[in-house]
Amino acid sequence: MTFLFARAPSIRIAPIPTAARSISHSVSVSKALPFYLNNLRSTEQNDGKVLRMLMFGKPGAGKGTLSARLVKKYDILSLSTGDLLRQHIAERTEVGRQAEEIVAQGNLLPDDVMLKVVASKLESLNNRHWILDGFPRTLGQGKLLDAHLQNQNAPLSLVVNLDVADNVILSRISDRWVHLPSGRVYNMSYNRPKVDGFDDETGEPLTRRPDDNPEIFSRRLKKFYDSTSPLLAYYASSVNKSARLVTLQGETSDEIWPQLDAAVRRSFPSIRERASSIAQRRYSLSDPFTMEQEKRAIKRAAASDGPNPSNFLN
Ligand code: AP5
Ligand code: MG
């Protein structure tokens, strides 16, 4: 299946799907998340290094929460496959219809479906600082990701393993509320919304995830141990020389964040912090605000000597 990750000659996502489109640009995938990053200029590279990071950990370990804190502070984009799948489900795309029952039952989607979901998004992250949350989740996905990144000459730089005890996670999950359109995560004891039941940014209602109940959660945890945890040995092995593997442990609310911040700063000492005016927003690839920002950046680039956005923005 490696061919699915082979770099396409053109990676623009046209608004009107054509029959000739490759699998990674299928109708259902592009419908769920229109995307505008492809022709952006490269991120200013810090010390010649680009942050390409995996946020790895059990369900409920805090991957989404900590990714959001990093992208709020630094000029980084995040991509959560769980958020992407929930968007597909909400939009009733082909992938979403297939994913609905699997996600609700706490099982993993097949690797080839996940590739359809993430391939075009990964192309778009080229030369940006990025974090992947929830991908790869099997050894097969890990090898395919490596092949793809090798093809782009853009190897992983950091793998962060959030090591949180099972009993701690179980109590968190029962307190979790999410804003589905953006993926923003709240917790009634750790980070409450300003108004109970409503998203801080949009004021829209928060919901519970259907897979956040004790029975399904224990299946998700088992899947993690069976299918996902072998990836840790893979990233610790010499096969993956480029990526530093860092394990962070913590139980209470803010124990892990300073460790994570320090790990990122150590690897990327000059990584840029966001301007305070936009630091209030979560920079996720599933957040409509992000895409608006990126569209504006493309237009600014076009106004100087950048690429012509009309090729791919309509
Ligand atoms: P996904 O959405 O990725 O779920 P997950 O991996 O089970 O992880 P969670 O989102 O539940 O937890 P998290 O680590 O992000 O924790 P959070 O920050 O929310 O995937 C869902 C499903 O999609 C999968 O089960 C599968 O079916 C499918 N899928 C996705 N990717 C796939 C792939 N690659 N292949 C196949 N299938 C795939 O935090 C949890 C709670 O703890 C929150 O309430 C939060 O506020 C709280 N919290 C966080 N940090 C702290 C802290 N430090 N102290 C106290 N509370 C905290
Ligand atoms: Mg999450």
Tab-separated table of C-alpha atoms and ligand atoms in Angstrom:
chain	number	residue	atom	x	y	z
A	1	MET	CA	0.000	0.000	0.000
A	2	THR	CA	3.025	2.248	0.067
A	3	PHE	CA	2.045	3.659	-3.301
A	4	LEU	CA	-0.816	5.523	-1.672
A	5	PHE	CA	1.702	7.816	-0.109
A	6	ALA	CA	3.688	8.417	-3.268
A	7	ARG	CA	3.835	12.132	-3.842
A	8	ALA	CA	1.279	13.216	-6.377
A	9	PRO	CA	2.486	15.587	-9.117
A	10	SER	CA	-0.265	18.019	-8.156
A	11	ILE	CA	-1.608	18.130	-4.646
A	12	ARG	CA	-4.103	20.930	-5.043
A	13	ILE	CA	-7.558	20.187	-3.758
A	14	ALA	CA	-10.059	21.461	-6.286
A	15	PRO	CA	-13.459	22.436	-4.957
A	16	ILE	CA	-15.271	20.445	-7.630
A	17	PRO	CA	-14.294	16.777	-7.510
A	18	THR	CA	-13.321	15.046	-10.718
A	19	ALA	CA	-13.524	11.391	-11.590
A	20	ALA	CA	-9.783	11.350	-12.196
A	21	ARG	CA	-8.967	12.267	-8.610
A	22	SER	CA	-6.681	9.919	-6.746
A	23	ILE	CA	-7.819	8.037	-3.683
A	24	SER	CA	-6.279	10.565	-1.320
A	25	HIS	CA	-8.373	13.308	-2.889
A	26	SER	CA	-11.626	11.390	-2.999
A	27	VAL	CA	-14.905	13.286	-2.892
A	28	SER	CA	-15.712	12.244	0.633
A	29	VAL	CA	-12.357	13.235	2.004
A	30	SER	CA	-12.197	16.685	0.435
A	31	LYS	CA	-15.829	17.363	1.337
A	32	ALA	CA	-15.172	16.863	5.014
A	33	LEU	CA	-12.281	19.276	5.208
A	34	PRO	CA	-11.610	21.786	2.483
A	35	PHE	CA	-8.007	22.720	2.815
A	36	TYR	CA	-5.977	25.707	1.783
A	37	LEU	CA	-2.454	25.280	2.960
A	38	ASN	CA	-0.839	23.683	-0.044
A	39	ASN	CA	0.851	26.650	-1.626
A	40	LEU	CA	1.757	28.486	1.540
A	41	ARG	CA	5.323	29.502	1.881
A	42	SER	CA	7.448	27.280	4.008
A	43	THR	CA	7.556	27.866	7.713
A	44	GLU	CA	10.595	29.792	8.720
A	45	GLN	CA	12.870	26.950	9.611
A	46	ASN	CA	14.321	27.147	13.085
A	47	ASP	CA	18.007	26.248	13.074
A	48	GLY	CA	17.285	24.471	9.784
A	49	LYS	CA	14.889	22.134	11.596
A	50	VAL	CA	11.189	21.687	11.198
A	51	LEU	CA	9.156	20.265	14.059
A	52	ARG	CA	7.466	17.104	12.824
A	53	MET	CA	6.062	15.576	15.919
A	54	LEU	CA	3.886	12.654	16.953
A	55	MET	CA	1.777	12.995	20.070
A	56	PHE	CA	1.543	9.456	21.282
A	57	GLY	CA	-0.401	8.034	24.232
A	58	LYS	CA	-3.326	6.042	25.541
A	59	PRO	CA	-6.868	7.202	24.886
A	60	GLY	CA	-7.516	10.062	27.268
A	61	ALA	CA	-3.822	10.617	28.022
A	62	GLY	CA	-4.184	14.274	27.022
A	63	LYS	CA	-2.944	14.225	23.412
A	64	GLY	CA	-5.595	16.658	22.206
A	65	THR	CA	-5.330	18.925	25.231
A	66	LEU	CA	-1.548	19.215	25.093
A	67	SER	CA	-1.402	19.567	21.292
A	68	ALA	CA	-3.844	22.463	21.634
A	69	ARG	CA	-1.611	24.112	24.233
A	70	LEU	CA	1.422	23.799	21.964
A	71	VAL	CA	-0.317	25.210	18.926
A	72	LYS	CA	-1.766	28.025	20.991
A	73	LYS	CA	1.715	29.022	22.093
A	74	TYR	CA	3.827	28.296	19.006
A	75	ASP	CA	3.543	28.610	15.252
A	76	ILE	CA	2.598	24.959	14.792
A	77	LEU	CA	-0.329	23.187	13.138
A	78	SER	CA	-1.981	20.100	14.553
A	79	LEU	CA	-3.880	17.285	12.938
A	80	SER	CA	-5.984	14.870	15.001
A	81	THR	CA	-7.280	11.825	13.161
A	82	GLY	CA	-9.974	11.384	15.810
A	83	ASP	CA	-11.222	14.943	15.147
A	84	LEU	CA	-11.066	14.341	11.398
A	85	LEU	CA	-13.109	11.148	11.704
A	86	ARG	CA	-15.686	12.861	13.901
A	87	GLN	CA	-16.032	15.553	11.214
A	88	HIS	CA	-16.503	12.917	8.547
A	89	ILE	CA	-19.141	11.265	10.722
A	90	ALA	CA	-20.943	14.564	11.332
A	91	GLU	CA	-20.941	15.320	7.599
A	92	ARG	CA	-22.105	11.813	6.664
A	93	THR	CA	-19.306	11.349	4.131
A	94	GLU	CA	-18.485	7.911	2.771
A	95	VAL	CA	-15.594	7.612	5.248
A	96	GLY	CA	-17.841	8.925	8.023
A	97	ARG	CA	-20.544	6.324	7.370
A	98	GLN	CA	-17.906	3.612	7.512
A	99	ALA	CA	-16.286	5.075	10.640
A	100	GLU	CA	-19.371	5.761	12.739
A	101	GLU	CA	-19.942	2.298	14.150
A	102	ILE	CA	-16.226	1.456	14.417
A	103	VAL	CA	-15.438	4.602	16.409
A	104	ALA	CA	-18.529	4.239	18.607
A	105	GLN	CA	-17.460	0.696	19.460
A	106	GLY	CA	-13.884	1.739	20.260
A	107	ASN	CA	-12.309	-0.255	17.437
A	108	LEU	CA	-9.698	0.973	14.973
A	109	LEU	CA	-10.415	1.787	11.358
A	110	PRO	CA	-8.492	-0.226	8.765
A	111	ASP	CA	-5.106	1.230	7.822
A	112	ASP	CA	-6.118	1.804	4.198
A	113	VAL	CA	-9.124	3.916	5.228
A	114	MET	CA	-6.949	5.950	7.568
A	115	LEU	CA	-4.549	6.570	4.713
A	116	LYS	CA	-7.372	7.956	2.632
A	117	VAL	CA	-8.210	10.279	5.504
A	118	VAL	CA	-4.735	11.607	6.215
A	119	ALA	CA	-2.747	11.380	2.968
A	120	SER	CA	-3.824	14.668	1.427
A	121	LYS	CA	-3.575	16.430	4.783
A	122	LEU	CA	-0.011	15.250	5.222
A	123	GLU	CA	0.922	16.637	1.826
A	124	SER	CA	-0.428	19.963	2.979
A	125	LEU	CA	1.729	20.018	6.078
A	126	ASN	CA	4.917	19.968	4.056
A	127	ASN	CA	7.484	22.453	5.394
A	128	ARG	CA	5.291	23.532	8.293
A	129	HIS	CA	5.848	22.735	11.949
A	130	TRP	CA	3.248	20.102	12.751
A	131	ILE	CA	1.929	17.659	15.326
A	132	LEU	CA	0.030	14.489	14.489
A	133	ASP	CA	-2.356	13.372	17.242
A	134	GLY	CA	-3.727	9.829	16.909
A	135	PHE	CA	-1.761	8.805	13.818
A	136	PRO	CA	0.001	6.439	13.383
A	137	ARG	CA	-1.826	4.000	15.614
A	138	THR	CA	-0.562	0.692	14.205
A	139	LEU	CA	2.842	-0.517	13.100
A	140	GLY	CA	1.515	-0.590	9.532
A	141	GLN	CA	0.502	3.072	9.729
A	142	GLY	CA	3.902	3.936	11.247
A	143	LYS	CA	5.779	2.347	8.355
A	144	LEU	CA	3.565	4.004	5.781
A	145	LEU	CA	4.056	7.364	7.437
A	146	ASP	CA	7.817	6.860	7.385
A	147	ALA	CA	7.739	5.956	3.697
A	148	HIS	CA	5.699	9.057	2.947
A	149	LEU	CA	7.984	11.363	4.932
A	150	GLN	CA	11.086	9.810	3.432
A	151	ASN	CA	9.636	10.505	0.026
A	152	GLN	CA	9.295	14.155	1.034
A	153	ASN	CA	12.767	14.168	2.562
A	154	ALA	CA	11.052	15.358	5.742
A	155	PRO	CA	11.709	12.870	8.533
A	156	LEU	CA	10.040	12.906	11.928
A	157	SER	CA	11.884	14.964	14.508
A	158	LEU	CA	10.136	14.276	17.804
A	159	VAL	CA	7.919	11.528	19.228
A	160	VAL	CA	6.298	12.417	22.543
A	161	ASN	CA	4.892	9.550	24.574
A	162	LEU	CA	2.413	10.679	27.228
A	163	ASP	CA	2.580	8.083	29.952
A	164	VAL	CA	-0.453	8.401	32.207
A	165	ALA	CA	-1.769	5.629	34.485
A	166	ASP	CA	-4.961	3.847	33.393
A	167	ASN	CA	-6.903	4.681	36.566
A	168	VAL	CA	-6.133	8.416	36.157
A	169	ILE	CA	-7.400	8.376	32.598
A	170	LEU	CA	-10.638	6.612	33.430
A	171	SER	CA	-11.699	9.334	35.821
A	172	ARG	CA	-10.816	12.063	33.291
A	173	ILE	CA	-12.886	10.559	30.525
A	174	SER	CA	-16.086	10.628	32.544
A	175	ASP	CA	-15.602	14.396	32.976
A	176	ARG	CA	-14.771	15.197	29.356
A	177	TRP	CA	-16.909	17.427	27.112
A	178	VAL	CA	-16.016	18.308	23.523
A	179	HIS	CA	-16.871	20.931	20.929
A	180	LEU	CA	-17.269	18.672	17.926
A	181	PRO	CA	-16.720	21.155	15.056
A	182	SER	CA	-13.311	22.268	16.355
A	183	GLY	CA	-12.234	19.333	18.528
A	184	ARG	CA	-11.778	21.610	21.559
A	185	VAL	CA	-11.705	19.550	24.729
A	186	TYR	CA	-12.977	20.520	28.183
A	187	ASN	CA	-13.002	18.770	31.515
A	188	MET	CA	-15.316	19.660	34.357
A	189	SER	CA	-12.508	19.447	36.924
A	190	TYR	CA	-9.384	20.298	34.889
A	191	ASN	CA	-10.337	22.918	32.308
A	192	ARG	CA	-13.976	23.889	32.638
A	193	PRO	CA	-15.618	25.944	29.898
A	194	LYS	CA	-16.390	29.529	30.901
A	195	VAL	CA	-20.087	28.653	30.749
A	196	ASP	CA	-20.946	25.057	31.585
A	197	GLY	CA	-22.059	23.125	28.520
A	198	PHE	CA	-20.915	25.724	25.945
A	199	ASP	CA	-17.769	26.250	23.862
A	200	ASP	CA	-15.627	29.246	24.922
A	201	GLU	CA	-14.937	30.404	21.346
A	202	THR	CA	-18.255	29.947	19.565
A	203	GLY	CA	-20.807	29.640	22.363
A	204	GLU	CA	-22.054	26.468	20.690
A	205	PRO	CA	-23.175	23.519	22.815
A	206	LEU	CA	-20.679	20.930	23.992
A	207	THR	CA	-21.371	17.203	23.701
A	208	ARG	CA	-20.147	13.920	25.128
A	209	ARG	CA	-18.338	11.512	22.813
A	210	PRO	CA	-20.254	8.263	22.210
A	211	ASP	CA	-17.066	6.273	22.862
A	212	ASP	CA	-16.549	7.868	26.306
A	213	ASN	CA	-18.219	5.280	28.501
A	214	PRO	CA	-16.476	2.707	30.710
A	215	GLU	CA	-17.253	-0.331	28.538
A	216	ILE	CA	-16.092	1.196	25.248
A	217	PHE	CA	-13.214	2.929	26.930
A	218	SER	CA	-11.792	-0.374	28.162
A	219	ARG	CA	-11.903	-1.657	24.570
A	220	ARG	CA	-10.038	1.447	23.372
A	221	LEU	CA	-7.437	0.877	26.037
A	222	LYS	CA	-7.042	-2.759	24.998
A	223	LYS	CA	-6.629	-1.691	21.364
A	224	PHE	CA	-3.938	0.688	22.503
A	225	TYR	CA	-1.994	-2.068	24.250
A	226	ASP	CA	-2.507	-4.595	21.412
A	227	SER	CA	-2.015	-2.439	18.319
A	228	THR	CA	-0.558	0.946	19.209
A	229	SER	CA	1.980	0.381	21.962
A	230	PRO	CA	4.283	-1.725	19.672
A	231	LEU	CA	4.973	1.559	17.876
A	232	LEU	CA	6.949	2.722	20.888
A	233	ALA	CA	9.596	0.049	20.346
A	234	TYR	CA	9.578	0.959	16.676
A	235	TYR	CA	10.322	4.616	17.425
A	236	ALA	CA	12.902	3.683	20.032
A	237	SER	CA	14.754	1.472	17.533
A	238	SER	CA	17.623	2.541	15.335
A	239	VAL	CA	15.326	2.346	12.288
A	240	ASN	CA	14.043	5.729	13.342
A	241	LYS	CA	17.257	7.572	13.983
A	242	SER	CA	15.928	10.988	13.047
A	243	ALA	CA	13.196	11.143	15.690
A	244	ARG	CA	13.891	11.738	19.337
A	245	LEU	CA	11.573	9.711	21.582
A	246	VAL	CA	10.632	11.471	24.796
A	247	THR	CA	8.408	9.908	27.454
A	248	LEU	CA	6.598	12.312	29.772
A	249	GLN	CA	4.905	11.159	32.945
A	250	GLY	CA	2.413	12.944	35.114
A	251	GLU	CA	-0.846	12.598	36.944
A	252	THR	CA	-2.033	15.967	38.080
A	253	SER	CA	-3.326	18.719	35.908
A	254	ASP	CA	-0.297	20.647	34.833
A	255	GLU	CA	2.565	18.261	35.473
A	256	ILE	CA	3.107	17.267	31.871
A	257	TRP	CA	2.773	20.650	30.156
A	258	PRO	CA	6.043	22.214	31.449
A	259	GLN	CA	7.907	19.021	30.579
A	260	LEU	CA	6.454	19.057	27.074
A	261	ASP	CA	7.190	22.735	26.570
A	262	ALA	CA	10.786	22.162	27.696
A	263	ALA	CA	11.194	19.158	25.365
A	264	VAL	CA	10.018	21.173	22.371
A	265	ARG	CA	12.191	24.164	23.274
A	266	ARG	CA	15.203	21.929	23.772
A	267	SER	CA	14.806	20.403	20.315
A	268	PHE	CA	13.806	23.684	18.650
A	269	PRO	CA	15.353	26.529	20.671
A	270	SER	CA	14.227	29.268	18.313
A	271	ILE	CA	10.724	28.078	17.580
A	272	ARG	CA	8.510	31.131	17.220
A	273	GLU	CA	5.736	31.993	19.648
A	274	ARG	CA	2.490	33.217	18.196
A	275	ALA	CA	1.536	36.885	18.337
A	276	SER	CA	-0.753	37.426	21.311
A	277	SER	CA	-3.653	38.595	19.126
A	278	ILE	CA	-4.038	35.157	17.614
A	279	ALA	CA	-2.749	33.151	20.532
A	280	GLN	CA	-6.254	32.912	21.927
A	281	ARG	CA	-7.326	30.572	19.161
A	282	ARG	CA	-6.656	26.931	18.774
A	283	TYR	CA	-4.684	26.227	15.626
A	284	SER	CA	-6.075	22.917	14.518
A	285	LEU	CA	-6.526	21.814	10.939
A	286	SER	CA	-10.127	21.027	11.787
A	287	ASP	CA	-10.805	24.510	13.093
A	288	PRO	CA	-12.541	26.729	10.506
A	289	PHE	CA	-10.736	29.749	12.002
A	290	THR	CA	-7.400	28.198	11.051
A	291	MET	CA	-8.429	27.825	7.466
A	292	GLU	CA	-9.585	31.437	7.292
A	293	GLN	CA	-6.200	32.541	8.647
A	294	GLU	CA	-4.405	30.406	6.117
A	295	LYS	CA	-6.505	31.760	3.265
A	296	ARG	CA	-5.561	35.285	4.280
A	297	ALA	CA	-1.890	34.278	4.454
A	298	ILE	CA	-2.103	32.868	0.935
A	299	LYS	CA	-3.610	36.116	-0.321
A	300	ARG	CA	-0.846	38.127	1.360
A	301	ALA	CA	1.756	35.874	-0.239
A	302	ALA	CA	0.118	36.319	-3.645
A	303	ALA	CA	0.114	40.093	-3.235
A	304	SER	CA	3.913	40.050	-2.946
A	305	ASP	CA	5.806	37.451	-4.937
A	306	GLY	CA	4.037	34.314	-3.696
A	307	PRO	CA	2.215	31.685	-5.721
A	308	ASN	CA	-1.098	32.491	-7.374
A	309	PRO	CA	-3.856	31.434	-5.011
A	310	SER	CA	-6.500	31.416	-7.713
A	311	ASN	CA	-5.119	28.064	-8.797
A	312	PHE	CA	-6.594	26.402	-5.816
A	313	LEU	CA	-8.847	28.841	-3.973
A	314	ASN	CA	-12.333	29.360	-5.237
B	1	AP5	P1	-9.167	9.788	19.157
B	1	AP5	O1	-10.124	10.902	19.111
B	1	AP5	O2	-7.771	10.012	18.744
B	1	AP5	O3	-9.224	9.140	20.630
B	1	AP5	P2	-8.100	8.565	21.569
B	1	AP5	O4	-6.774	8.227	21.062
B	1	AP5	O5	-8.855	7.459	22.231
B	1	AP5	O6	-7.747	9.754	22.451
B	1	AP5	P3	-8.722	10.762	23.114
B	1	AP5	O7	-9.092	11.842	22.138
B	1	AP5	O8	-9.860	10.035	23.786
B	1	AP5	O9	-7.840	11.317	24.275
B	1	AP5	P4	-6.673	12.382	24.231
B	1	AP5	O10	-5.381	11.684	24.496
B	1	AP5	O11	-6.766	13.308	23.065
B	1	AP5	O12	-7.041	13.129	25.574
B	1	AP5	P5	-7.737	14.539	25.827
B	1	AP5	O13	-6.800	15.662	25.547
B	1	AP5	O14	-9.085	14.600	25.175
B	1	AP5	O15	-9.735	8.579	18.289
B	1	AP5	C1	-11.092	8.184	18.419
B	1	AP5	C2	-11.345	6.943	17.592
B	1	AP5	O16	-11.090	7.222	16.194
B	1	AP5	C3	-10.464	5.727	17.889
B	1	AP5	O17	-10.957	4.970	18.976
B	1	AP5	C4	-10.562	4.961	16.554
B	1	AP5	O18	-11.784	4.283	16.432
B	1	AP5	C5	-10.538	6.076	15.533
B	1	AP5	N1	-9.160	6.421	15.053
B	1	AP5	C6	-8.520	7.609	15.248
B	1	AP5	N2	-7.281	7.566	14.702
B	1	AP5	C7	-7.145	6.331	14.151
B	1	AP5	C8	-6.085	5.682	13.460
B	1	AP5	N3	-4.919	6.311	13.207
B	1	AP5	N4	-6.270	4.389	13.041
B	1	AP5	C9	-7.442	3.762	13.263
B	1	AP5	N5	-8.488	4.312	13.913
B	1	AP5	C10	-8.347	5.600	14.365
B	1	AP5	O19	-7.883	14.459	27.411
B	1	AP5	C11	-8.771	13.554	27.984
B	1	AP5	C12	-9.452	14.208	29.175
B	1	AP5	O20	-8.481	14.467	30.181
B	1	AP5	C13	-10.094	15.546	28.853
B	1	AP5	O21	-11.263	15.690	29.596
B	1	AP5	C14	-9.038	16.570	29.306
B	1	AP5	O22	-9.605	17.821	29.667
B	1	AP5	C15	-8.432	15.854	30.484
B	1	AP5	N6	-7.051	16.168	30.681
B	1	AP5	C16	-6.094	16.267	29.720
B	1	AP5	N7	-4.912	16.555	30.252
B	1	AP5	C17	-5.132	16.588	31.599
B	1	AP5	C18	-4.298	16.803	32.721
B	1	AP5	N8	-3.005	17.046	32.554
B	1	AP5	N9	-4.849	16.753	33.939
B	1	AP5	C19	-6.169	16.524	34.112
B	1	AP5	N10	-7.020	16.323	33.101
B	1	AP5	C20	-6.501	16.347	31.862
B	2	MG	MG	-8.067	13.454	21.426
